[in-house]
Amino acid sequence: MSQQLVEQCQRGNAFAQKRLFDQYAGRLFRVSLRYVRNEPEAEEVLMNGFLKAFRAIGDFNYRTDTGLEAWLRRIVVNEALQYLRANRCLPVFQTDDSAEAYADPEPLPDAGLDAERIYALIRELPPGYRTVFNLYAIEGFSHREIADQLGISENTSKSQLSKARALLQTWLTQYGYETATRRNA
């Protein structure tokens, strides 16, 4: 069905474009929200991402591309990074322990660990940590790709990822998620 939908979009069918948008907008909005924490700005990123996707959909090929959702996700991630650059919101990467200035997030109800709780904690990370963590751990970019995308060194990318993981682990331990996970294992 997705292949037929793409083919219809490639022919400029507005109804097919709406169906494609409806099918993927929710998941891709969450992707943009991981980078741009403000919802109206995340919506703008999402819409601009879909506009770019519809302009470039003629280049999408089921045989050679990794998959429609992955292709759309990459467009939205690139759009989010472009938005951050254009609005001078791209995180400044520091080599010191700048995360100490960030207050711990509010405790989340229920000590169970699920995707929503992890998502909420990731959104609370300092901007540099959050950006690198998202690009590496969730989107699958290499440190070299992240360095190129963000204009930083590979070592800075590695450092930001390490600090993000350490901070997430601290928060998880602080709120008892680690013990809840061990009990359920």
Short mmCIF file of N, CA and C in Angstrom, two decimals:
data_model
loop_
_atom_site.label_atom_id
_atom_site.label_comp_id
_atom_site.label_asym_id
_atom_site.label_seq_id
_atom_site.Cartn_x
_atom_site.Cartn_y
_atom_site.Cartn_z
N MET A 1 0.82 -1.20 0.00
CA MET A 1 0.00 0.00 0.00
C MET A 1 0.86 1.26 0.00
N SER A 2 1.94 1.26 0.78
CA SER A 2 2.79 2.44 0.84
C SER A 2 3.43 2.74 -0.51
N GLN A 3 3.80 1.68 -1.24
CA GLN A 3 4.41 1.90 -2.55
C GLN A 3 3.41 2.58 -3.49
N GLN A 4 2.16 2.13 -3.47
CA GLN A 4 1.14 2.77 -4.31
C GLN A 4 0.91 4.21 -3.88
N LEU A 5 0.93 4.43 -2.57
CA LEU A 5 0.74 5.78 -2.04
C LEU A 5 1.87 6.69 -2.51
N VAL A 6 3.09 6.20 -2.45
CA VAL A 6 4.24 6.98 -2.92
C VAL A 6 4.11 7.27 -4.41
N GLU A 7 3.74 6.28 -5.18
CA GLU A 7 3.59 6.48 -6.63
C GLU A 7 2.53 7.54 -6.92
N GLN A 8 1.43 7.53 -6.16
CA GLN A 8 0.39 8.55 -6.34
C GLN A 8 0.93 9.93 -5.94
N CYS A 9 1.71 9.99 -4.87
CA CYS A 9 2.31 11.26 -4.46
C CYS A 9 3.29 11.76 -5.52
N GLN A 10 4.02 10.83 -6.12
CA GLN A 10 4.96 11.22 -7.17
C GLN A 10 4.24 11.82 -8.37
N ARG A 11 2.98 11.45 -8.57
CA ARG A 11 2.17 12.02 -9.65
C ARG A 11 1.48 13.31 -9.21
N GLY A 12 1.72 13.74 -7.96
CA GLY A 12 1.15 15.00 -7.48
C GLY A 12 -0.25 14.89 -6.94
N ASN A 13 -0.72 13.70 -6.62
CA ASN A 13 -2.07 13.48 -6.10
C ASN A 13 -2.18 14.04 -4.68
N ALA A 14 -2.95 15.11 -4.51
CA ALA A 14 -3.09 15.78 -3.22
C ALA A 14 -3.75 14.87 -2.17
N PHE A 15 -4.69 14.05 -2.58
CA PHE A 15 -5.34 13.14 -1.64
C PHE A 15 -4.32 12.13 -1.10
N ALA A 16 -3.44 11.63 -1.94
CA ALA A 16 -2.40 10.70 -1.52
C ALA A 16 -1.41 11.39 -0.59
N GLN A 17 -1.09 12.65 -0.89
CA GLN A 17 -0.19 13.40 -0.02
C GLN A 17 -0.81 13.57 1.37
N LYS A 18 -2.09 13.82 1.42
CA LYS A 18 -2.78 13.96 2.72
C LYS A 18 -2.74 12.63 3.47
N ARG A 19 -2.99 11.53 2.76
CA ARG A 19 -2.95 10.21 3.41
C ARG A 19 -1.55 9.90 3.94
N LEU A 20 -0.53 10.24 3.16
CA LEU A 20 0.84 10.02 3.59
C LEU A 20 1.15 10.87 4.83
N PHE A 21 0.73 12.11 4.80
CA PHE A 21 0.92 13.00 5.95
C PHE A 21 0.22 12.42 7.18
N ASP A 22 -1.03 12.05 7.03
CA ASP A 22 -1.80 11.50 8.16
C ASP A 22 -1.15 10.23 8.72
N GLN A 23 -0.59 9.43 7.86
CA GLN A 23 0.01 8.17 8.28
C GLN A 23 1.28 8.37 9.10
N TYR A 24 2.07 9.40 8.79
CA TYR A 24 3.38 9.56 9.42
C TYR A 24 3.53 10.80 10.29
N ALA A 25 2.61 11.72 10.25
CA ALA A 25 2.78 13.00 10.95
C ALA A 25 2.95 12.84 12.45
N GLY A 26 2.20 11.97 13.08
CA GLY A 26 2.30 11.81 14.53
C GLY A 26 3.68 11.38 14.98
N ARG A 27 4.20 10.35 14.34
CA ARG A 27 5.53 9.85 14.70
C ARG A 27 6.61 10.88 14.38
N LEU A 28 6.48 11.54 13.24
CA LEU A 28 7.51 12.50 12.85
C LEU A 28 7.42 13.79 13.66
N PHE A 29 6.24 14.12 14.16
CA PHE A 29 6.12 15.26 15.06
C PHE A 29 6.93 15.00 16.32
N ARG A 30 6.84 13.79 16.84
CA ARG A 30 7.62 13.44 18.03
C ARG A 30 9.12 13.51 17.74
N VAL A 31 9.52 13.17 16.53
CA VAL A 31 10.93 13.30 16.15
C VAL A 31 11.34 14.77 16.19
N SER A 32 10.56 15.63 15.57
CA SER A 32 10.91 17.05 15.55
C SER A 32 10.87 17.65 16.96
N LEU A 33 9.97 17.17 17.79
CA LEU A 33 9.84 17.67 19.15
C LEU A 33 11.04 17.28 20.01
N ARG A 34 11.73 16.21 19.66
CA ARG A 34 12.93 15.85 20.39
C ARG A 34 14.06 16.85 20.17
N TYR A 35 14.04 17.54 19.04
CA TYR A 35 15.08 18.51 18.73
C TYR A 35 14.63 19.93 19.07
N VAL A 36 13.41 20.26 18.71
CA VAL A 36 12.85 21.58 18.92
C VAL A 36 11.78 21.42 20.00
N ARG A 37 12.08 21.79 21.22
CA ARG A 37 11.22 21.45 22.35
C ARG A 37 9.90 22.21 22.37
N ASN A 38 9.81 23.32 21.69
CA ASN A 38 8.60 24.12 21.65
C ASN A 38 7.65 23.52 20.61
N GLU A 39 6.41 23.22 21.00
CA GLU A 39 5.48 22.53 20.09
C GLU A 39 5.17 23.29 18.80
N PRO A 40 4.87 24.60 18.87
CA PRO A 40 4.62 25.31 17.60
C PRO A 40 5.83 25.28 16.66
N GLU A 41 7.03 25.39 17.21
CA GLU A 41 8.22 25.32 16.37
C GLU A 41 8.40 23.90 15.80
N ALA A 42 8.10 22.90 16.61
CA ALA A 42 8.19 21.51 16.14
C ALA A 42 7.18 21.27 15.01
N GLU A 43 6.00 21.86 15.11
CA GLU A 43 5.01 21.75 14.04
C GLU A 43 5.53 22.40 12.76
N GLU A 44 6.19 23.55 12.91
CA GLU A 44 6.76 24.23 11.74
C GLU A 44 7.83 23.36 11.08
N VAL A 45 8.67 22.74 11.90
CA VAL A 45 9.70 21.83 11.38
C VAL A 45 9.03 20.68 10.63
N LEU A 46 8.01 20.11 11.23
CA LEU A 46 7.30 18.99 10.61
C LEU A 46 6.71 19.40 9.26
N MET A 47 6.02 20.51 9.22
CA MET A 47 5.39 20.95 7.97
C MET A 47 6.44 21.24 6.89
N ASN A 48 7.52 21.92 7.27
CA ASN A 48 8.58 22.19 6.30
C ASN A 48 9.23 20.89 5.83
N GLY A 49 9.36 19.93 6.74
CA GLY A 49 9.91 18.64 6.37
C GLY A 49 9.03 17.93 5.35
N PHE A 50 7.71 17.96 5.57
CA PHE A 50 6.81 17.32 4.61
C PHE A 50 6.81 18.05 3.27
N LEU A 51 6.90 19.37 3.30
CA LEU A 51 6.97 20.11 2.03
C LEU A 51 8.21 19.68 1.24
N LYS A 52 9.34 19.56 1.93
CA LYS A 52 10.57 19.11 1.26
C LYS A 52 10.41 17.68 0.75
N ALA A 53 9.77 16.85 1.56
CA ALA A 53 9.57 15.45 1.15
C ALA A 53 8.71 15.38 -0.10
N PHE A 54 7.64 16.15 -0.16
CA PHE A 54 6.75 16.10 -1.32
C PHE A 54 7.45 16.64 -2.57
N ARG A 55 8.35 17.63 -2.38
CA ARG A 55 9.11 18.12 -3.53
C ARG A 55 10.12 17.10 -4.02
N ALA A 56 10.66 16.30 -3.09
CA ALA A 56 11.71 15.35 -3.43
C ALA A 56 11.21 13.92 -3.62
N ILE A 57 9.92 13.70 -3.47
CA ILE A 57 9.41 12.33 -3.49
C ILE A 57 9.62 11.64 -4.84
N GLY A 58 9.78 12.43 -5.88
CA GLY A 58 10.08 11.85 -7.18
C GLY A 58 11.40 11.10 -7.19
N ASP A 59 12.30 11.46 -6.26
CA ASP A 59 13.60 10.80 -6.16
C ASP A 59 13.55 9.55 -5.29
N PHE A 60 12.44 9.36 -4.57
CA PHE A 60 12.35 8.20 -3.68
C PHE A 60 12.15 6.94 -4.51
N ASN A 61 12.91 5.90 -4.19
CA ASN A 61 12.83 4.65 -4.92
C ASN A 61 12.78 3.50 -3.93
N TYR A 62 11.72 2.72 -3.97
CA TYR A 62 11.56 1.60 -3.04
C TYR A 62 12.68 0.57 -3.15
N ARG A 63 13.26 0.44 -4.31
CA ARG A 63 14.30 -0.59 -4.49
C ARG A 63 15.62 -0.19 -3.86
N THR A 64 15.93 1.11 -3.88
CA THR A 64 17.25 1.54 -3.40
C THR A 64 17.21 2.25 -2.06
N ASP A 65 16.10 2.87 -1.68
CA ASP A 65 16.02 3.59 -0.41
C ASP A 65 15.69 2.63 0.72
N THR A 66 16.06 3.01 1.93
CA THR A 66 15.93 2.13 3.09
C THR A 66 14.50 1.90 3.53
N GLY A 67 13.61 2.76 3.19
CA GLY A 67 12.22 2.65 3.59
C GLY A 67 11.63 4.05 3.68
N LEU A 68 10.36 4.12 3.45
CA LEU A 68 9.70 5.43 3.41
C LEU A 68 9.79 6.16 4.74
N GLU A 69 9.49 5.48 5.82
CA GLU A 69 9.52 6.16 7.11
C GLU A 69 10.94 6.63 7.46
N ALA A 70 11.93 5.82 7.20
CA ALA A 70 13.31 6.22 7.47
C ALA A 70 13.70 7.42 6.61
N TRP A 71 13.26 7.41 5.37
CA TRP A 71 13.54 8.52 4.46
C TRP A 71 12.88 9.81 4.97
N LEU A 72 11.62 9.71 5.36
CA LEU A 72 10.91 10.88 5.90
C LEU A 72 11.54 11.36 7.20
N ARG A 73 11.93 10.41 8.05
CA ARG A 73 12.55 10.76 9.34
C ARG A 73 13.83 11.55 9.12
N ARG A 74 14.63 11.10 8.17
CA ARG A 74 15.90 11.79 7.90
C ARG A 74 15.63 13.21 7.41
N ILE A 75 14.62 13.40 6.62
CA ILE A 75 14.27 14.74 6.14
C ILE A 75 13.85 15.62 7.32
N VAL A 76 13.04 15.09 8.22
CA VAL A 76 12.57 15.87 9.37
C VAL A 76 13.73 16.19 10.31
N VAL A 77 14.62 15.24 10.54
CA VAL A 77 15.79 15.50 11.39
C VAL A 77 16.64 16.60 10.77
N ASN A 78 16.92 16.50 9.48
CA ASN A 78 17.71 17.54 8.81
C ASN A 78 17.00 18.89 8.85
N GLU A 79 15.70 18.88 8.72
CA GLU A 79 14.93 20.13 8.80
C GLU A 79 15.01 20.72 10.21
N ALA A 80 14.96 19.87 11.23
CA ALA A 80 15.06 20.34 12.61
C ALA A 80 16.44 20.97 12.85
N LEU A 81 17.48 20.33 12.36
CA LEU A 81 18.82 20.89 12.52
C LEU A 81 18.96 22.21 11.76
N GLN A 82 18.39 22.25 10.58
CA GLN A 82 18.43 23.49 9.79
C GLN A 82 17.66 24.59 10.53
N TYR A 83 16.52 24.26 11.11
CA TYR A 83 15.73 25.22 11.88
C TYR A 83 16.55 25.75 13.06
N LEU A 84 17.20 24.86 13.78
CA LEU A 84 18.02 25.28 14.92
C LEU A 84 19.14 26.21 14.48
N ARG A 85 19.78 25.88 13.35
CA ARG A 85 20.85 26.74 12.83
C ARG A 85 20.31 28.11 12.43
N ALA A 86 19.21 28.12 11.70
CA ALA A 86 18.66 29.37 11.18
C ALA A 86 18.19 30.29 12.31
N ASN A 87 17.73 29.71 13.39
CA ASN A 87 17.24 30.51 14.51
C ASN A 87 18.26 30.64 15.63
N ARG A 88 19.50 30.31 15.28
CA ARG A 88 20.61 30.39 16.23
C ARG A 88 20.30 29.68 17.54
N CYS A 89 19.62 28.54 17.41
CA CYS A 89 19.27 27.73 18.58
C CYS A 89 20.13 26.48 18.66
N LEU A 90 21.02 26.30 17.69
CA LEU A 90 21.85 25.10 17.73
C LEU A 90 22.67 25.18 19.00
N PRO A 91 22.70 24.13 19.76
CA PRO A 91 23.38 24.17 21.05
C PRO A 91 24.84 24.54 20.93
N VAL A 92 25.29 25.29 21.92
CA VAL A 92 26.71 25.58 22.03
C VAL A 92 27.30 24.41 22.81
N PHE A 93 28.30 23.79 22.28
CA PHE A 93 28.89 22.63 22.91
C PHE A 93 30.07 23.08 23.75
N GLN A 94 29.99 22.74 25.01
CA GLN A 94 31.05 23.10 25.94
C GLN A 94 31.75 21.83 26.42
N THR A 95 33.01 21.97 26.76
CA THR A 95 33.75 20.82 27.23
C THR A 95 33.67 20.67 28.74
N ASP A 96 33.18 21.69 29.45
CA ASP A 96 33.06 21.57 30.91
C ASP A 96 31.78 20.86 31.28
N ASP A 97 31.50 20.75 32.55
CA ASP A 97 30.31 20.03 33.01
C ASP A 97 29.12 20.99 33.11
N SER A 98 28.72 21.56 32.00
CA SER A 98 27.65 22.55 31.99
C SER A 98 26.30 21.97 32.39
N ALA A 99 26.15 20.66 32.42
CA ALA A 99 24.87 20.05 32.79
C ALA A 99 24.57 20.23 34.27
N GLU A 100 25.58 20.54 35.07
CA GLU A 100 25.33 20.73 36.49
C GLU A 100 24.38 21.88 36.74
N ALA A 101 24.33 22.85 35.80
CA ALA A 101 23.44 23.98 35.95
C ALA A 101 21.99 23.61 35.70
N TYR A 102 21.74 22.45 35.11
CA TYR A 102 20.38 22.02 34.81
C TYR A 102 19.78 21.32 36.02
N ALA A 103 18.62 21.78 36.41
CA ALA A 103 17.94 21.16 37.54
C ALA A 103 17.47 19.77 37.13
N ASP A 104 17.36 18.91 38.12
CA ASP A 104 16.81 17.59 37.84
C ASP A 104 15.38 17.75 37.39
N PRO A 105 14.93 16.92 36.46
CA PRO A 105 13.54 17.00 36.01
C PRO A 105 12.61 16.60 37.15
N GLU A 106 11.38 17.00 37.02
CA GLU A 106 10.38 16.60 38.00
C GLU A 106 10.27 15.10 38.01
N PRO A 107 10.13 14.51 39.20
CA PRO A 107 9.95 13.06 39.23
C PRO A 107 8.72 12.66 38.43
N LEU A 108 8.83 11.58 37.71
CA LEU A 108 7.72 11.09 36.91
C LEU A 108 6.91 10.13 37.75
N PRO A 109 5.59 10.16 37.66
CA PRO A 109 4.78 9.25 38.46
C PRO A 109 5.06 7.80 38.11
N ASP A 110 4.96 6.93 39.12
CA ASP A 110 5.11 5.49 38.93
C ASP A 110 6.54 5.17 38.53
N ALA A 111 7.15 4.28 39.24
CA ALA A 111 8.56 3.96 39.00
C ALA A 111 8.76 2.99 37.84
N GLY A 112 7.71 2.61 37.14
CA GLY A 112 7.86 1.73 35.99
C GLY A 112 8.59 2.45 34.87
N LEU A 113 9.33 1.72 34.09
CA LEU A 113 10.10 2.32 33.00
C LEU A 113 9.42 1.98 31.68
N ASP A 114 9.04 3.01 30.94
CA ASP A 114 8.46 2.78 29.62
C ASP A 114 8.94 3.86 28.66
N ALA A 115 8.59 3.73 27.43
CA ALA A 115 9.08 4.63 26.39
C ALA A 115 8.70 6.08 26.65
N GLU A 116 7.50 6.32 27.15
CA GLU A 116 7.07 7.70 27.41
C GLU A 116 7.92 8.37 28.47
N ARG A 117 8.27 7.63 29.51
CA ARG A 117 9.10 8.19 30.57
C ARG A 117 10.51 8.48 30.06
N ILE A 118 11.05 7.57 29.27
CA ILE A 118 12.38 7.79 28.70
C ILE A 118 12.34 9.00 27.76
N TYR A 119 11.32 9.07 26.94
CA TYR A 119 11.14 10.20 26.01
C TYR A 119 11.11 11.52 26.78
N ALA A 120 10.37 11.56 27.90
CA ALA A 120 10.27 12.77 28.71
C ALA A 120 11.63 13.16 29.29
N LEU A 121 12.40 12.18 29.73
CA LEU A 121 13.72 12.47 30.28
C LEU A 121 14.67 12.96 29.20
N ILE A 122 14.62 12.36 28.03
CA ILE A 122 15.49 12.80 26.92
C ILE A 122 15.19 14.26 26.58
N ARG A 123 13.93 14.63 26.60
CA ARG A 123 13.56 16.02 26.29
C ARG A 123 14.07 17.00 27.34
N GLU A 124 14.39 16.51 28.54
CA GLU A 124 14.91 17.37 29.60
C GLU A 124 16.42 17.55 29.56
N LEU A 125 17.11 16.78 28.73
CA LEU A 125 18.56 16.90 28.64
C LEU A 125 18.95 18.31 28.17
N PRO A 126 20.12 18.80 28.59
CA PRO A 126 20.61 20.07 28.04
C PRO A 126 20.68 19.98 26.52
N PRO A 127 20.53 21.09 25.82
CA PRO A 127 20.42 21.07 24.36
C PRO A 127 21.52 20.32 23.62
N GLY A 128 22.77 20.53 23.97
CA GLY A 128 23.86 19.84 23.28
C GLY A 128 23.81 18.34 23.49
N TYR A 129 23.59 17.93 24.73
CA TYR A 129 23.49 16.51 25.04
C TYR A 129 22.31 15.89 24.28
N ARG A 130 21.17 16.58 24.34
CA ARG A 130 19.94 16.06 23.72
C ARG A 130 20.12 15.89 22.21
N THR A 131 20.73 16.87 21.58
CA THR A 131 20.89 16.82 20.13
C THR A 131 21.79 15.65 19.72
N VAL A 132 22.93 15.53 20.37
CA VAL A 132 23.85 14.44 20.03
C VAL A 132 23.24 13.09 20.39
N PHE A 133 22.61 12.99 21.56
CA PHE A 133 21.98 11.74 21.96
C PHE A 133 20.94 11.30 20.93
N ASN A 134 20.08 12.22 20.52
CA ASN A 134 19.06 11.90 19.53
C ASN A 134 19.68 11.45 18.21
N LEU A 135 20.68 12.18 17.74
CA LEU A 135 21.29 11.84 16.46
C LEU A 135 22.00 10.50 16.51
N TYR A 136 22.68 10.21 17.61
CA TYR A 136 23.46 8.98 17.69
C TYR A 136 22.61 7.78 18.12
N ALA A 137 21.99 7.90 19.27
CA ALA A 137 21.31 6.74 19.88
C ALA A 137 19.97 6.43 19.22
N ILE A 138 19.30 7.43 18.71
CA ILE A 138 17.96 7.19 18.16
C ILE A 138 17.97 7.18 16.63
N GLU A 139 18.64 8.15 16.02
CA GLU A 139 18.63 8.23 14.56
C GLU A 139 19.71 7.36 13.91
N GLY A 140 20.73 6.97 14.67
CA GLY A 140 21.75 6.08 14.13
C GLY A 140 22.86 6.76 13.35
N PHE A 141 23.05 8.06 13.52
CA PHE A 141 24.15 8.76 12.85
C PHE A 141 25.46 8.34 13.52
N SER A 142 26.54 8.34 12.76
CA SER A 142 27.87 8.08 13.32
C SER A 142 28.38 9.39 13.93
N HIS A 143 29.43 9.28 14.74
CA HIS A 143 30.00 10.51 15.33
C HIS A 143 30.57 11.41 14.24
N ARG A 144 31.09 10.84 13.18
CA ARG A 144 31.60 11.65 12.07
C ARG A 144 30.44 12.43 11.40
N GLU A 145 29.31 11.75 11.18
CA GLU A 145 28.15 12.42 10.57
C GLU A 145 27.62 13.52 11.49
N ILE A 146 27.58 13.25 12.78
CA ILE A 146 27.11 14.25 13.74
C ILE A 146 28.05 15.45 13.73
N ALA A 147 29.33 15.18 13.75
CA ALA A 147 30.31 16.26 13.72
C ALA A 147 30.13 17.13 12.48
N ASP A 148 29.94 16.50 11.33
CA ASP A 148 29.72 17.24 10.09
C ASP A 148 28.43 18.05 10.15
N GLN A 149 27.36 17.43 10.64
CA GLN A 149 26.05 18.10 10.71
C GLN A 149 26.08 19.32 11.63
N LEU A 150 26.78 19.18 12.77
CA LEU A 150 26.73 20.22 13.81
C LEU A 150 27.94 21.14 13.81
N GLY A 151 28.93 20.84 13.00
CA GLY A 151 30.12 21.69 12.96
C GLY A 151 30.96 21.56 14.22
N ILE A 152 31.06 20.35 14.75
CA ILE A 152 31.85 20.08 15.95
C ILE A 152 32.82 18.95 15.64
N SER A 153 33.73 18.69 16.56
CA SER A 153 34.65 17.57 16.35
C SER A 153 33.98 16.26 16.73
N GLU A 154 34.53 15.16 16.23
CA GLU A 154 34.01 13.84 16.59
C GLU A 154 34.16 13.61 18.08
N ASN A 155 35.27 14.08 18.67
CA ASN A 155 35.46 13.91 20.11
C ASN A 155 34.42 14.68 20.92
N THR A 156 34.02 15.84 20.44
CA THR A 156 32.98 16.59 21.13
C THR A 156 31.67 15.82 21.06
N SER A 157 31.38 15.24 19.91
CA SER A 157 30.18 14.42 19.77
C SER A 157 30.21 13.26 20.76
N LYS A 158 31.34 12.57 20.83
CA LYS A 158 31.48 11.44 21.75
C LYS A 158 31.33 11.88 23.19
N SER A 159 31.92 13.02 23.52
CA SER A 159 31.83 13.54 24.88
C SER A 159 30.40 13.90 25.26
N GLN A 160 29.70 14.58 24.34
CA GLN A 160 28.32 14.97 24.60
C GLN A 160 27.42 13.74 24.78
N LEU A 161 27.66 12.70 23.98
CA LEU A 161 26.89 11.48 24.11
C LEU A 161 27.16 10.81 25.45
N SER A 162 28.42 10.74 25.84
CA SER A 162 28.78 10.14 27.11
C SER A 162 28.13 10.89 28.28
N LYS A 163 28.17 12.20 28.22
CA LYS A 163 27.58 13.01 29.29
C LYS A 163 26.06 12.88 29.31
N ALA A 164 25.46 12.78 28.13
CA ALA A 164 24.00 12.59 28.07
C ALA A 164 23.62 11.26 28.70
N ARG A 165 24.35 10.22 28.36
CA ARG A 165 24.05 8.90 28.93
C ARG A 165 24.24 8.90 30.44
N ALA A 166 25.31 9.55 30.91
CA ALA A 166 25.57 9.59 32.35
C ALA A 166 24.46 10.35 33.08
N LEU A 167 24.02 11.46 32.49
CA LEU A 167 22.96 12.25 33.12
C LEU A 167 21.64 11.48 33.12
N LEU A 168 21.32 10.82 32.03
CA LEU A 168 20.11 10.00 31.99
C LEU A 168 20.18 8.88 33.03
N GLN A 169 21.34 8.25 33.14
CA GLN A 169 21.50 7.18 34.13
C GLN A 169 21.33 7.73 35.55
N THR A 170 21.87 8.91 35.81
CA THR A 170 21.71 9.53 37.13
C THR A 170 20.24 9.77 37.42
N TRP A 171 19.53 10.32 36.45
CA TRP A 171 18.10 10.59 36.66
C TRP A 171 17.32 9.30 36.85
N LEU A 172 17.64 8.30 36.05
CA LEU A 172 16.93 7.02 36.18
C LEU A 172 17.18 6.39 37.54
N THR A 173 18.42 6.44 37.99
CA THR A 173 18.76 5.88 39.30
C THR A 173 18.11 6.70 40.41
N GLN A 174 18.17 8.02 40.27
CA GLN A 174 17.60 8.92 41.28
C GLN A 174 16.12 8.65 41.51
N TYR A 175 15.40 8.33 40.48
CA TYR A 175 13.96 8.13 40.62
C TYR A 175 13.57 6.66 40.71
N GLY A 176 14.58 5.81 40.93
CA GLY A 176 14.29 4.41 41.19
C GLY A 176 13.98 3.58 39.96
N TYR A 177 14.21 4.10 38.76
CA TYR A 177 13.90 3.33 37.55
C TYR A 177 14.83 2.15 37.41
N GLU A 178 16.09 2.33 37.83
CA GLU A 178 17.06 1.25 37.66
C GLU A 178 16.63 0.03 38.50
N THR A 179 16.20 0.27 39.72
CA THR A 179 15.79 -0.88 40.55
C THR A 179 14.51 -1.48 40.03
N ALA A 180 13.63 -0.66 39.50
CA ALA A 180 12.39 -1.20 38.94
C ALA A 180 12.70 -2.08 37.73
N THR A 181 13.68 -1.68 36.94
CA THR A 181 14.06 -2.46 35.78
C THR A 181 14.71 -3.77 36.21
N ARG A 182 15.56 -3.73 37.22
CA ARG A 182 16.23 -4.94 37.69
C ARG A 182 15.23 -5.94 38.27
N ARG A 183 14.21 -5.45 38.98
CA ARG A 183 13.20 -6.34 39.55
C ARG A 183 12.43 -7.03 38.46
N ASN A 184 12.17 -6.33 37.35
CA ASN A 184 11.37 -6.90 36.26
C ASN A 184 12.18 -7.80 35.34
N ALA A 185 13.51 -7.79 35.51
CA ALA A 185 14.36 -8.58 34.61
C ALA A 185 14.34 -10.06 34.97
#
